[in-house]
Amino acid sequence: MHVPDGFINAPVSAVTGVVAAGAVAVSLKGARRELNERTAPLAGLVAAFIFAVQMLNFPVAAGTSGHLLGGALAAILVGPYTGVLCISVVLLMQGILFADGGLTALGVNVLDMGVVTTVVAYALFRGLLGVLPRTRRSVTAASFVAALVSVPAAACAFTLIYWIGGTTDIPIGKVFTAMVGVHVLIGLGEALITALTVGAVVAVRPDLVHGAQGLAAPLKLRVDGELVDAPAPEREREPAPAAHRPTRGLWITGLVTALVLAGFVSFYASANPDGLEKVATDKGIDKEAKEHAAKDSPLADYGVKDVSNARLSGGLAGVIGVGATLVAGSGAFYVVSRRRRTQDEAGTRTEEKV
């Protein structure tokens, strides 16, 4: 659903850019509460993994494909504020290096694919966990539903933005019907990918999944007519602190998976246009589309310039993209986590003086 240059007029693109920048600023502040020096590299890995999976277009209907948006996955794994930042990093790398998603439309894409999907998915996810049993299966099920709803929600958001600032005169009802219809189908793929990924991580390291914090509700016993917390079994009374458990194994596994997906599996992705591209072509939304400012990038269209072998070219581009996203994301998140640590230390020194 990467919106190219020319779909949305300049004034509305500028306004969405300002709104998106504000959302990123709020997310930077909020991410300080979600990140620390241990989880910052994992957040960078989430961004790199989402970049890789977005290269895997899957068929959803005749002549149409879809790909992961990733807002739900990022929010559940690393938190909603950090999730917005993850998607923003991915979109920035795609726009600058791969000419995917217009640069003047970057604000539209961050707002649509990053903010809307993350907010809708995480709000629904938390709502579902509030009524479901607090189990790992509930986290996976809630992830599925949240991801499913987040995609047509993003389609609705695009339709609204297009209604306000579209550059072509197309009946908005037709745009809405087409966009929501195809993105409900894409949402099923998004939901499956999200649920499988969240379920896999929760199964091995629930302590690293933001949405699974406090997963196990304490067992209750009725004593003299009142419910009280049951004592933990002897072997569970002194668990190893989660903060001390190594994350290297999960990090390496995730990185290898991302590299394999982007460097090899992506070659077998569907070549059909994605949902927005298909609707734009069928309805005439793309009449005013502009050439991408980064069209001459050596990595434009997810291929390495001057490498004639298509499989090798695409694979190398994918690997480079994963690496660039990992470095950019991990660096940004490390800075955010360091700032939190600095603030915590300053607060501690103030308390000691008092």
CSV table of C-alpha atoms in Angstrom, one decimal:
chain,number,residue,atom,x,y,z
A,1,MET,CA,0.0,0.0,0.0
A,2,HIS,CA,2.9,2.3,-0.6
A,3,VAL,CA,1.4,5.6,-2.0
A,4,PRO,CA,3.6,7.0,-4.8
A,5,ASP,CA,4.1,10.7,-5.6
A,6,GLY,CA,1.3,12.3,-7.5
A,7,PHE,CA,-1.7,10.4,-6.0
A,8,ILE,CA,-2.3,13.1,-3.3
A,9,ASN,CA,-1.9,16.9,-4.0
A,10,ALA,CA,0.9,19.0,-2.5
A,11,PRO,CA,-1.1,20.8,0.3
A,12,VAL,CA,-2.6,17.6,1.7
A,13,SER,CA,0.7,15.8,1.4
A,14,ALA,CA,2.3,18.6,3.4
A,15,VAL,CA,-0.3,18.5,6.1
A,16,THR,CA,0.0,14.7,6.4
A,17,GLY,CA,3.7,15.1,6.6
A,18,VAL,CA,3.3,17.5,9.5
A,19,VAL,CA,0.9,15.1,11.2
A,20,ALA,CA,3.2,12.2,10.6
A,21,ALA,CA,6.2,14.1,12.0
A,22,GLY,CA,4.2,14.9,15.1
A,23,ALA,CA,3.2,11.2,15.5
A,24,VAL,CA,6.9,10.2,15.2
A,25,ALA,CA,7.9,12.8,17.8
A,26,VAL,CA,5.3,11.5,20.2
A,27,SER,CA,6.5,8.0,19.5
A,28,LEU,CA,10.1,8.9,20.2
A,29,LYS,CA,9.0,10.1,23.6
A,30,GLY,CA,6.8,7.1,24.3
A,31,ALA,CA,9.4,4.6,23.1
A,32,ARG,CA,11.7,5.7,25.9
A,33,ARG,CA,9.3,3.8,28.2
A,34,GLU,CA,9.3,0.7,26.0
A,35,LEU,CA,13.0,0.4,25.2
A,36,ASN,CA,16.1,-0.3,27.1
A,37,GLU,CA,19.6,-1.3,26.0
A,38,ARG,CA,18.6,-5.0,25.9
A,39,THR,CA,15.5,-4.6,23.8
A,40,ALA,CA,16.7,-1.8,21.4
A,41,PRO,CA,18.6,-4.3,19.1
A,42,LEU,CA,15.5,-6.5,19.1
A,43,ALA,CA,13.4,-3.5,17.9
A,44,GLY,CA,15.9,-2.9,15.1
A,45,LEU,CA,15.6,-6.6,14.2
A,46,VAL,CA,11.8,-6.3,14.1
A,47,ALA,CA,12.1,-3.4,11.6
A,48,ALA,CA,14.5,-5.5,9.5
A,49,PHE,CA,12.2,-8.5,9.6
A,50,ILE,CA,9.2,-6.4,8.5
A,51,PHE,CA,11.3,-5.0,5.6
A,52,ALA,CA,12.1,-8.6,4.5
A,53,VAL,CA,8.5,-9.9,4.8
A,54,GLN,CA,7.2,-6.9,2.9
A,55,MET,CA,9.2,-8.2,-0.1
A,56,LEU,CA,7.0,-11.3,-0.1
A,57,ASN,CA,3.9,-10.4,-2.1
A,58,PHE,CA,1.3,-13.1,-1.9
A,59,PRO,CA,-1.6,-13.6,-4.3
A,60,VAL,CA,-5.0,-12.6,-3.0
A,61,ALA,CA,-7.3,-12.4,-6.1
A,62,ALA,CA,-7.0,-12.6,-9.8
A,63,GLY,CA,-4.2,-10.3,-10.9
A,64,THR,CA,-3.8,-8.8,-7.4
A,65,SER,CA,-1.3,-9.4,-4.6
A,66,GLY,CA,-0.7,-8.2,-1.1
A,67,HIS,CA,2.1,-7.8,1.4
A,68,LEU,CA,2.6,-7.4,5.1
A,69,LEU,CA,2.0,-3.8,6.4
A,70,GLY,CA,3.6,-4.7,9.7
A,71,GLY,CA,2.0,-2.2,12.1
A,72,ALA,CA,0.2,-4.9,14.2
A,73,LEU,CA,3.3,-7.1,14.3
A,74,ALA,CA,5.6,-4.3,15.4
A,75,ALA,CA,3.2,-3.0,18.0
A,76,ILE,CA,2.6,-6.3,19.7
A,77,LEU,CA,6.3,-7.4,19.7
A,78,VAL,CA,7.9,-4.1,20.8
A,79,GLY,CA,5.1,-1.7,21.8
A,80,PRO,CA,2.9,0.7,20.0
A,81,TYR,CA,5.3,3.7,20.1
A,82,THR,CA,8.3,1.7,19.1
A,83,GLY,CA,6.1,0.0,16.5
A,84,VAL,CA,5.4,3.4,14.8
A,85,LEU,CA,9.1,4.0,14.7
A,86,CYS,CA,9.8,0.6,13.2
A,87,ILE,CA,7.4,1.1,10.3
A,88,SER,CA,8.7,4.7,9.8
A,89,VAL,CA,12.3,3.4,9.5
A,90,VAL,CA,11.2,0.7,7.0
A,91,LEU,CA,9.3,3.2,4.9
A,92,LEU,CA,12.3,5.7,4.9
A,93,MET,CA,14.7,3.0,3.8
A,94,GLN,CA,12.3,1.8,1.1
A,95,GLY,CA,11.7,5.3,-0.2
A,96,ILE,CA,15.3,6.5,-0.3
A,97,LEU,CA,17.1,3.3,-1.4
A,98,PHE,CA,14.5,1.4,-3.4
A,99,ALA,CA,12.2,4.0,-4.9
A,100,ASP,CA,9.2,2.4,-3.2
A,101,GLY,CA,6.7,4.8,-1.9
A,102,GLY,CA,6.9,8.5,-3.0
A,103,LEU,CA,9.1,10.9,-1.1
A,104,THR,CA,6.6,13.6,-1.1
A,105,ALA,CA,4.1,11.0,0.0
A,106,LEU,CA,6.2,9.8,2.9
A,107,GLY,CA,4.0,11.5,5.4
A,108,VAL,CA,0.9,9.8,3.8
A,109,ASN,CA,2.6,6.5,4.0
A,110,VAL,CA,3.9,6.9,7.6
A,111,LEU,CA,0.4,8.1,8.7
A,112,ASP,CA,-1.4,5.3,6.8
A,113,MET,CA,0.9,2.3,7.1
A,114,GLY,CA,2.5,3.2,10.4
A,115,VAL,CA,0.3,5.2,12.7
A,116,VAL,CA,-3.2,3.9,11.7
A,117,THR,CA,-2.2,0.2,11.5
A,118,THR,CA,-0.3,0.4,14.8
A,119,VAL,CA,-2.9,2.3,16.8
A,120,VAL,CA,-5.9,0.3,15.5
A,121,ALA,CA,-4.2,-3.0,15.9
A,122,TYR,CA,-2.8,-2.4,19.4
A,123,ALA,CA,-6.1,-0.9,20.7
A,124,LEU,CA,-8.0,-3.9,19.5
A,125,PHE,CA,-5.3,-6.3,20.7
A,126,ARG,CA,-5.5,-4.9,24.2
A,127,GLY,CA,-9.2,-4.9,24.2
A,128,LEU,CA,-9.3,-8.5,23.2
A,129,LEU,CA,-6.8,-9.5,25.9
A,130,GLY,CA,-9.0,-7.8,28.4
A,131,VAL,CA,-11.8,-10.3,27.8
A,132,LEU,CA,-9.9,-13.4,26.8
A,133,PRO,CA,-8.1,-15.8,29.2
A,134,ARG,CA,-4.5,-14.6,29.8
A,135,THR,CA,-2.8,-17.3,28.0
A,136,ARG,CA,-0.3,-17.6,25.1
A,137,ARG,CA,-3.0,-18.8,22.8
A,138,SER,CA,-5.0,-15.7,23.6
A,139,VAL,CA,-2.1,-13.5,22.6
A,140,THR,CA,-1.8,-15.3,19.3
A,141,ALA,CA,-5.5,-15.2,18.6
A,142,ALA,CA,-5.7,-11.5,19.5
A,143,SER,CA,-2.8,-10.8,17.2
A,144,PHE,CA,-4.6,-12.5,14.4
A,145,VAL,CA,-7.8,-10.4,14.8
A,146,ALA,CA,-5.9,-7.2,15.4
A,147,ALA,CA,-3.7,-7.6,12.3
A,148,LEU,CA,-6.8,-8.6,10.2
A,149,VAL,CA,-8.7,-5.4,11.1
A,150,SER,CA,-5.6,-3.1,10.8
A,151,VAL,CA,-5.3,-3.6,7.0
A,152,PRO,CA,-8.8,-2.5,5.9
A,153,ALA,CA,-8.5,0.3,8.5
A,154,ALA,CA,-5.4,1.5,6.6
A,155,ALA,CA,-7.4,1.2,3.4
A,156,CYS,CA,-10.2,3.4,4.9
A,157,ALA,CA,-7.5,5.9,6.0
A,158,PHE,CA,-6.1,6.1,2.5
A,159,THR,CA,-9.6,6.6,1.0
A,160,LEU,CA,-10.2,9.5,3.4
A,161,ILE,CA,-6.9,11.1,2.5
A,162,TYR,CA,-7.7,10.6,-1.2
A,163,TRP,CA,-11.2,12.1,-0.8
A,164,ILE,CA,-9.6,15.2,0.7
A,165,GLY,CA,-6.6,15.6,-1.6
A,166,GLY,CA,-6.8,13.2,-4.5
A,167,THR,CA,-5.4,14.5,-7.8
A,168,THR,CA,-8.0,12.7,-9.9
A,169,ASP,CA,-11.7,13.1,-10.0
A,170,ILE,CA,-12.9,9.5,-9.1
A,171,PRO,CA,-16.2,8.9,-7.2
A,172,ILE,CA,-15.1,8.2,-3.6
A,173,GLY,CA,-17.6,5.4,-3.2
A,174,LYS,CA,-15.9,3.4,-5.9
A,175,VAL,CA,-12.5,4.0,-4.4
A,176,PHE,CA,-13.7,3.0,-0.9
A,177,THR,CA,-15.4,-0.2,-2.1
A,178,ALA,CA,-12.5,-1.3,-4.2
A,179,MET,CA,-9.8,-0.5,-1.5
A,180,VAL,CA,-11.6,-2.1,1.4
A,181,GLY,CA,-12.7,-5.1,-0.6
A,182,VAL,CA,-9.2,-6.1,-1.7
A,183,HIS,CA,-7.6,-5.2,1.6
A,184,VAL,CA,-9.9,-7.4,3.6
A,185,LEU,CA,-8.4,-10.3,1.6
A,186,ILE,CA,-4.8,-8.9,2.2
A,187,GLY,CA,-5.7,-8.6,5.8
A,188,LEU,CA,-6.1,-12.4,6.1
A,189,GLY,CA,-2.5,-12.8,4.9
A,190,GLU,CA,-1.4,-10.1,7.3
A,191,ALA,CA,-3.2,-11.8,10.1
A,192,LEU,CA,-1.7,-15.2,9.4
A,193,ILE,CA,1.9,-13.8,9.2
A,194,THR,CA,1.4,-11.8,12.4
A,195,ALA,CA,-0.1,-14.6,14.4
A,196,LEU,CA,2.5,-17.1,13.3
A,197,THR,CA,5.4,-14.8,14.1
A,198,VAL,CA,4.0,-13.6,17.5
A,199,GLY,CA,3.1,-17.2,18.4
A,200,ALA,CA,6.6,-18.4,17.6
A,201,VAL,CA,8.2,-15.7,19.7
A,202,VAL,CA,5.8,-16.1,22.6
A,203,ALA,CA,6.4,-19.8,22.6
A,204,VAL,CA,10.1,-19.4,23.3
A,205,ARG,CA,10.6,-15.9,24.9
A,206,PRO,CA,7.3,-14.4,26.1
A,207,ASP,CA,9.3,-12.0,28.2
A,208,LEU,CA,10.5,-10.3,25.0
A,209,VAL,CA,7.0,-9.7,23.6
A,210,HIS,CA,5.6,-6.4,24.7
A,211,GLY,CA,2.0,-7.5,24.3
A,212,ALA,CA,2.6,-10.6,26.5
A,213,GLN,CA,3.8,-8.7,29.5
A,214,GLY,CA,2.1,-9.9,32.6
A,215,LEU,CA,0.7,-12.8,30.6
A,216,ALA,CA,0.3,-15.3,33.4
A,217,ALA,CA,-2.5,-14.1,35.8
A,218,PRO,CA,-1.9,-15.3,39.4
A,219,LEU,CA,-3.8,-18.4,40.5
A,220,LYS,CA,-6.6,-17.6,42.9
A,221,LEU,CA,-7.8,-19.7,45.9
A,222,ARG,CA,-10.9,-19.1,47.9
A,223,VAL,CA,-10.1,-18.8,51.6
A,224,ASP,CA,-13.0,-18.1,54.0
A,225,GLY,CA,-15.1,-17.0,51.2
A,226,GLU,CA,-12.5,-14.6,49.7
A,227,LEU,CA,-10.3,-15.0,46.6
A,228,VAL,CA,-6.6,-14.7,47.4
A,229,ASP,CA,-3.4,-15.2,45.3
A,230,ALA,CA,-2.2,-18.8,45.6
A,231,PRO,CA,1.5,-19.3,46.5
A,232,ALA,CA,3.8,-20.0,43.6
A,233,PRO,CA,5.1,-23.6,43.3
A,234,GLU,CA,8.4,-24.0,45.0
A,235,ARG,CA,10.3,-24.3,41.7
A,236,GLU,CA,8.8,-21.1,40.4
A,237,ARG,CA,9.4,-18.9,43.4
A,238,GLU,CA,12.8,-17.7,42.4
A,239,PRO,CA,12.9,-17.7,38.5
A,240,ALA,CA,15.9,-16.3,36.8
A,241,PRO,CA,15.4,-12.6,36.2
A,242,ALA,CA,14.2,-12.1,32.6
A,243,ALA,CA,16.6,-9.1,32.2
A,244,HIS,CA,19.5,-11.5,32.6
A,245,ARG,CA,18.3,-14.1,30.1
A,246,PRO,CA,20.4,-13.9,26.9
A,247,THR,CA,18.7,-12.6,23.7
A,248,ARG,CA,21.5,-13.4,21.3
A,249,GLY,CA,20.0,-16.7,20.1
A,250,LEU,CA,16.7,-15.1,19.3
A,251,TRP,CA,18.4,-12.2,17.6
A,252,ILE,CA,20.6,-14.4,15.4
A,253,THR,CA,17.6,-16.6,14.5
A,254,GLY,CA,15.5,-13.6,13.5
A,255,LEU,CA,18.3,-12.1,11.5
A,256,VAL,CA,19.0,-15.3,9.6
A,257,THR,CA,15.3,-15.7,8.9
A,258,ALA,CA,15.0,-12.1,7.6
A,259,LEU,CA,18.1,-12.6,5.3
A,260,VAL,CA,16.8,-15.8,3.9
A,261,LEU,CA,13.3,-14.3,3.2
A,262,ALA,CA,14.7,-11.2,1.6
A,263,GLY,CA,17.7,-12.8,-0.2
A,264,PHE,CA,16.1,-16.0,-1.4
A,265,VAL,CA,12.4,-16.5,-0.8
A,266,SER,CA,11.5,-13.0,-2.2
A,267,PHE,CA,12.4,-14.3,-5.7
A,268,TYR,CA,9.3,-16.4,-5.6
A,269,ALA,CA,7.0,-13.6,-4.5
A,270,SER,CA,4.0,-12.8,-6.6
A,271,ALA,CA,4.7,-10.3,-9.4
A,272,ASN,CA,1.1,-9.1,-9.6
A,273,PRO,CA,0.4,-5.5,-8.5
A,274,ASP,CA,-0.5,-5.0,-4.9
A,275,GLY,CA,-4.0,-3.9,-3.7
A,276,LEU,CA,-3.4,-0.1,-4.1
A,277,GLU,CA,-1.6,-0.5,-7.4
A,278,LYS,CA,-4.4,-2.6,-8.8
A,279,VAL,CA,-7.2,-0.3,-7.6
A,280,ALA,CA,-5.2,2.8,-8.9
A,281,THR,CA,-4.9,1.2,-12.3
A,282,ASP,CA,-8.5,0.0,-12.5
A,283,LYS,CA,-10.1,3.3,-11.2
A,284,GLY,CA,-7.7,5.8,-12.8
A,285,ILE,CA,-6.2,7.0,-9.5
A,286,ASP,CA,-2.7,6.8,-11.1
A,287,LYS,CA,-3.3,9.3,-13.9
A,288,GLU,CA,-1.2,12.0,-12.1
A,289,ALA,CA,1.4,9.7,-10.7
A,290,LYS,CA,4.9,11.1,-10.8
A,291,GLU,CA,8.3,9.4,-11.4
A,292,HIS,CA,10.1,8.7,-8.2
A,293,ALA,CA,12.8,11.1,-7.2
A,294,ALA,CA,15.1,8.1,-6.3
A,295,LYS,CA,14.4,6.2,-9.6
A,296,ASP,CA,18.1,6.3,-10.4
A,297,SER,CA,19.1,4.7,-7.1
A,298,PRO,CA,21.3,1.7,-7.7
A,299,LEU,CA,18.8,-0.3,-5.7
A,300,ALA,CA,15.6,1.0,-7.3
A,301,ASP,CA,12.8,-1.6,-7.8
A,302,TYR,CA,14.6,-4.0,-5.4
A,303,GLY,CA,17.4,-4.9,-7.8
A,304,VAL,CA,21.1,-4.1,-7.9
A,305,LYS,CA,22.0,-2.0,-10.8
A,306,ASP,CA,24.3,-3.6,-13.4
A,307,VAL,CA,23.7,-7.1,-12.0
A,308,SER,CA,22.0,-8.9,-15.0
A,309,ASN,CA,20.9,-12.1,-13.2
A,310,ALA,CA,17.5,-11.3,-11.8
A,311,ARG,CA,17.6,-13.8,-8.9
A,312,LEU,CA,21.1,-12.6,-7.8
A,313,SER,CA,20.1,-8.9,-8.3
A,314,GLY,CA,16.9,-9.2,-6.2
A,315,GLY,CA,18.6,-11.3,-3.6
A,316,LEU,CA,21.5,-8.9,-3.1
A,317,ALA,CA,19.1,-5.9,-2.9
A,318,GLY,CA,17.0,-7.7,-0.3
A,319,VAL,CA,20.1,-8.5,1.8
A,320,ILE,CA,21.3,-4.9,1.6
A,321,GLY,CA,17.9,-3.7,2.5
A,322,VAL,CA,17.7,-5.9,5.6
A,323,GLY,CA,21.2,-4.8,6.6
A,324,ALA,CA,20.5,-1.1,6.1
A,325,THR,CA,17.2,-1.3,8.0
A,326,LEU,CA,18.8,-3.2,10.8
A,327,VAL,CA,21.6,-0.7,11.2
A,328,ALA,CA,19.4,2.4,10.9
A,329,GLY,CA,16.7,1.0,13.3
A,330,SER,CA,19.1,-0.4,15.9
A,331,GLY,CA,21.1,2.8,15.9
A,332,ALA,CA,18.0,5.0,16.4
A,333,PHE,CA,16.5,2.7,19.1
A,334,TYR,CA,19.8,2.5,20.9
A,335,VAL,CA,19.9,6.3,21.1
A,336,VAL,CA,16.4,6.4,22.4
A,337,SER,CA,17.2,3.7,25.1
A,338,ARG,CA,20.3,5.6,26.1
A,339,ARG,CA,18.3,8.8,26.6
A,340,ARG,CA,15.9,6.9,28.9
A,341,ARG,CA,18.9,5.6,30.9
A,342,THR,CA,20.3,9.1,31.2
A,343,GLN,CA,17.0,10.4,32.4
A,344,ASP,CA,16.7,7.5,34.9
A,345,GLU,CA,20.2,8.2,36.2
A,346,ALA,CA,19.4,11.9,36.5
A,347,GLY,CA,16.2,11.1,38.5
A,348,THR,CA,18.1,8.8,40.8
A,349,ARG,CA,20.7,11.4,41.6
A,350,THR,CA,18.0,13.9,42.3
A,351,GLU,CA,16.3,11.5,44.7
A,352,GLU,CA,19.6,10.8,46.5
A,353,LYS,CA,20.2,14.6,47.0
A,354,VAL,CA,16.8,15.0,48.4
